XYZ file of C-alpha atoms in Angstrom:
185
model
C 34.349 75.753 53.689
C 34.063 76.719 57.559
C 32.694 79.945 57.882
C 32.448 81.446 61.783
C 29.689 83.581 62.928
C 31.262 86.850 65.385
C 29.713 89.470 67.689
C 28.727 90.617 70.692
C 26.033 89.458 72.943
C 22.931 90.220 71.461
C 24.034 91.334 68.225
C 21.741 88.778 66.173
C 24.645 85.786 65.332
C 22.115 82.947 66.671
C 18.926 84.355 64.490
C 21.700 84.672 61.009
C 22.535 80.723 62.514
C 19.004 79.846 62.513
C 18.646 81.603 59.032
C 21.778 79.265 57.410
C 20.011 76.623 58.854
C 16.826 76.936 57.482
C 18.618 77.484 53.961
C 19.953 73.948 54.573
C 23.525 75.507 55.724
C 24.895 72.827 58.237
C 25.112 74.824 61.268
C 26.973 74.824 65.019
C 26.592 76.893 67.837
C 29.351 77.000 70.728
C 26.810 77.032 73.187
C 24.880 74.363 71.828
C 28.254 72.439 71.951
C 28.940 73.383 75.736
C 25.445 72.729 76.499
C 26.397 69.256 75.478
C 29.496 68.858 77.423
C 27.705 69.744 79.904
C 26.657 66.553 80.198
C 29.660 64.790 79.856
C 30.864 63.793 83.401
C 34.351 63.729 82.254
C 33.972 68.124 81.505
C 31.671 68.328 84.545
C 35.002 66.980 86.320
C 36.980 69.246 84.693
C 34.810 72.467 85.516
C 34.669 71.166 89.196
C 38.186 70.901 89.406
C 38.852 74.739 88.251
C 35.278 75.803 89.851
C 34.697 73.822 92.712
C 31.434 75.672 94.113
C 30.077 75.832 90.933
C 29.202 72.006 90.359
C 26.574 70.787 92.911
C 25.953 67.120 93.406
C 27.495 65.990 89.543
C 25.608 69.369 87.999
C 27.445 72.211 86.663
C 25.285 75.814 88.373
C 25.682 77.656 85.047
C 24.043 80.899 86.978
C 26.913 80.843 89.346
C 29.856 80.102 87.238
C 28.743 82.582 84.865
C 28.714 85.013 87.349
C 32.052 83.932 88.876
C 33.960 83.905 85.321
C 32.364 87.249 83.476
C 33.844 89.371 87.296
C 37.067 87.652 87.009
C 39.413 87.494 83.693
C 41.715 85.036 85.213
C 38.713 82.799 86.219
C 37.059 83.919 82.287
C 40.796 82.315 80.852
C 40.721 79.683 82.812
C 37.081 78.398 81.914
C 37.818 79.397 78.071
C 41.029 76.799 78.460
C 38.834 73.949 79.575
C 35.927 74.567 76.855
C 37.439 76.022 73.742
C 39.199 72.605 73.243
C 36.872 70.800 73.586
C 34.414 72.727 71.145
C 37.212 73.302 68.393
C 37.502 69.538 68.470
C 33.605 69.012 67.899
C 34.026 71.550 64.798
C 36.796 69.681 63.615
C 34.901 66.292 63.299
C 32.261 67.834 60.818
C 33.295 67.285 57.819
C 30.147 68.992 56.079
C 31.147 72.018 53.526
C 29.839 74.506 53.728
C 30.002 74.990 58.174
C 28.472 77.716 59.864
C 29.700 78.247 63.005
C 28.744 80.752 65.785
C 31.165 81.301 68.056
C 31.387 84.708 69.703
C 34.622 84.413 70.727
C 36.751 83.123 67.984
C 40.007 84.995 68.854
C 40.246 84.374 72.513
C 39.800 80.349 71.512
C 43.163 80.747 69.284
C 40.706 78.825 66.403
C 40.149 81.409 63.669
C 42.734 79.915 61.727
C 39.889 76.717 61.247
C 37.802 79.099 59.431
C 37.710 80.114 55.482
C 35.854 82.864 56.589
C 34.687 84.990 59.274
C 31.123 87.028 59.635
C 30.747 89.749 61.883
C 27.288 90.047 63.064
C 27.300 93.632 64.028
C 24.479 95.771 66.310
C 24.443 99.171 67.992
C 24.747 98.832 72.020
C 21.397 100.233 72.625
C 19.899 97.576 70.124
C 21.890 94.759 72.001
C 21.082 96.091 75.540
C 17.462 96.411 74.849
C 17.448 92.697 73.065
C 19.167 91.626 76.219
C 16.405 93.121 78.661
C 13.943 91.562 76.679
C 15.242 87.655 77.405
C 15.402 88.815 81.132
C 19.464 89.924 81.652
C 19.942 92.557 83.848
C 21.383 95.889 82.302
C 24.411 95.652 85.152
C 25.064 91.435 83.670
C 24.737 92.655 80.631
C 27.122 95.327 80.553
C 29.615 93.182 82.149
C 29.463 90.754 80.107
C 29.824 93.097 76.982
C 33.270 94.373 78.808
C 34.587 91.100 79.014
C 33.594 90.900 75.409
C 36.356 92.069 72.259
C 35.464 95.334 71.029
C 33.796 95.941 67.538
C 36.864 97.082 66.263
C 38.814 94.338 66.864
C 36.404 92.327 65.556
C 36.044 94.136 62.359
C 39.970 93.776 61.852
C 39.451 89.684 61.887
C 36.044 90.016 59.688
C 36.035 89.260 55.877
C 31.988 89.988 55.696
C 30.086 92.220 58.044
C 26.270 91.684 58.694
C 24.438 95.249 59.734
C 22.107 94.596 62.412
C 20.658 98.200 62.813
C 17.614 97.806 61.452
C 14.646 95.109 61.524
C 14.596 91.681 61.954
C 13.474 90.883 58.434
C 16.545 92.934 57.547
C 18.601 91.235 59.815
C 17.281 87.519 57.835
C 17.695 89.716 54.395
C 20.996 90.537 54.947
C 21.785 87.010 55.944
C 20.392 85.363 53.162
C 22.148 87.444 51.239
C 25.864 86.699 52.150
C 25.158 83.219 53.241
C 23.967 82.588 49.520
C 27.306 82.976 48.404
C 28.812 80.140 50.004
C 25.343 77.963 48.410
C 26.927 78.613 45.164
């Protein structure tokens, strides 16, 4: 059973990760995988190849490729064609049942279909924009990176559970718990 965690930036999919993982849930997070190929000199060649001012001396400047691929959709694509690869093949090799998954955007990367299921993690802008300022992002990187972002709505249509994120945190974990127990079962 491969369940994948949706949302927006900020809408609370890494703290309902951290929750399946503390229920013993096995548990992967796209950026966790990138943040390992990160390391691999054979995707470092790749992103230098597509990027080339964004990889200094073997190292891939995450500030300024971010900022390069969330003002550009062509440059967003062509990033998204070099990683989303790579990280449905790393979801492919675990084999554990049940799978949690976060990955944000799991219609651009074509790899829904992998997935039994599919939880939208779901937040109000406000709450996301003010989580956001409080790990450091700018309100003007932040908005742009919620317009390069699928709306809620299209999200929802793709969704078989939906996790309200309007109220606390302990909610947030609550709610979790609660729809992440059904897959225990």
């Amino acid at each position: 059973m491969n369940i994948a965690l949706i949302g927006g930036i900020g809408s609370g999919k890494s703290e309902v990760l951290k929750v399946a993982r503390e229920m013993g849930i096995a548990a992967l997070s796209a950026d966790e995988i990138n943040a390992g190929l990160l390391k691999s000199p054979e995707y470092i060649e790749k992103i230098a190849a597509a990027f080339p001012g964004c990889v200094v001396c073997g190292v891939v400047d995450k500030a300024r490729l971010a900022s390069e691929v969330f003002s550009d959709k062509g440059k967003r694509e062509k990033l998204n064609s070099i990683a989303h690869p790579e990280i449905a093949r790393k979801v492919a090799e675990c084999k554990e049942s049940p799978l949690v998954v976060e990955l944000p955007l799991v219609l651009e990367s074509g790899m829904a279909g992998m997935f039994d299921e599919i939880i939208l993690v779901s937040a109000p802008r406000r709450a996301r924009m003010a989580r956001l300022a409080g790990r450091g992002v700018e309100p003007a990187r932040a908005r742009a990176i919620m317009r390069a972002q699928k709306p809620v709505f299209k999200l929802r249509g793709v969704a078989t559970r939906v996790i309200d994120n309007s109220g606390s945190l302990e909610d947030l974990r609550a709610s979790a718990r609660d729809v992440l127990r059904i897959f225990c079962e």
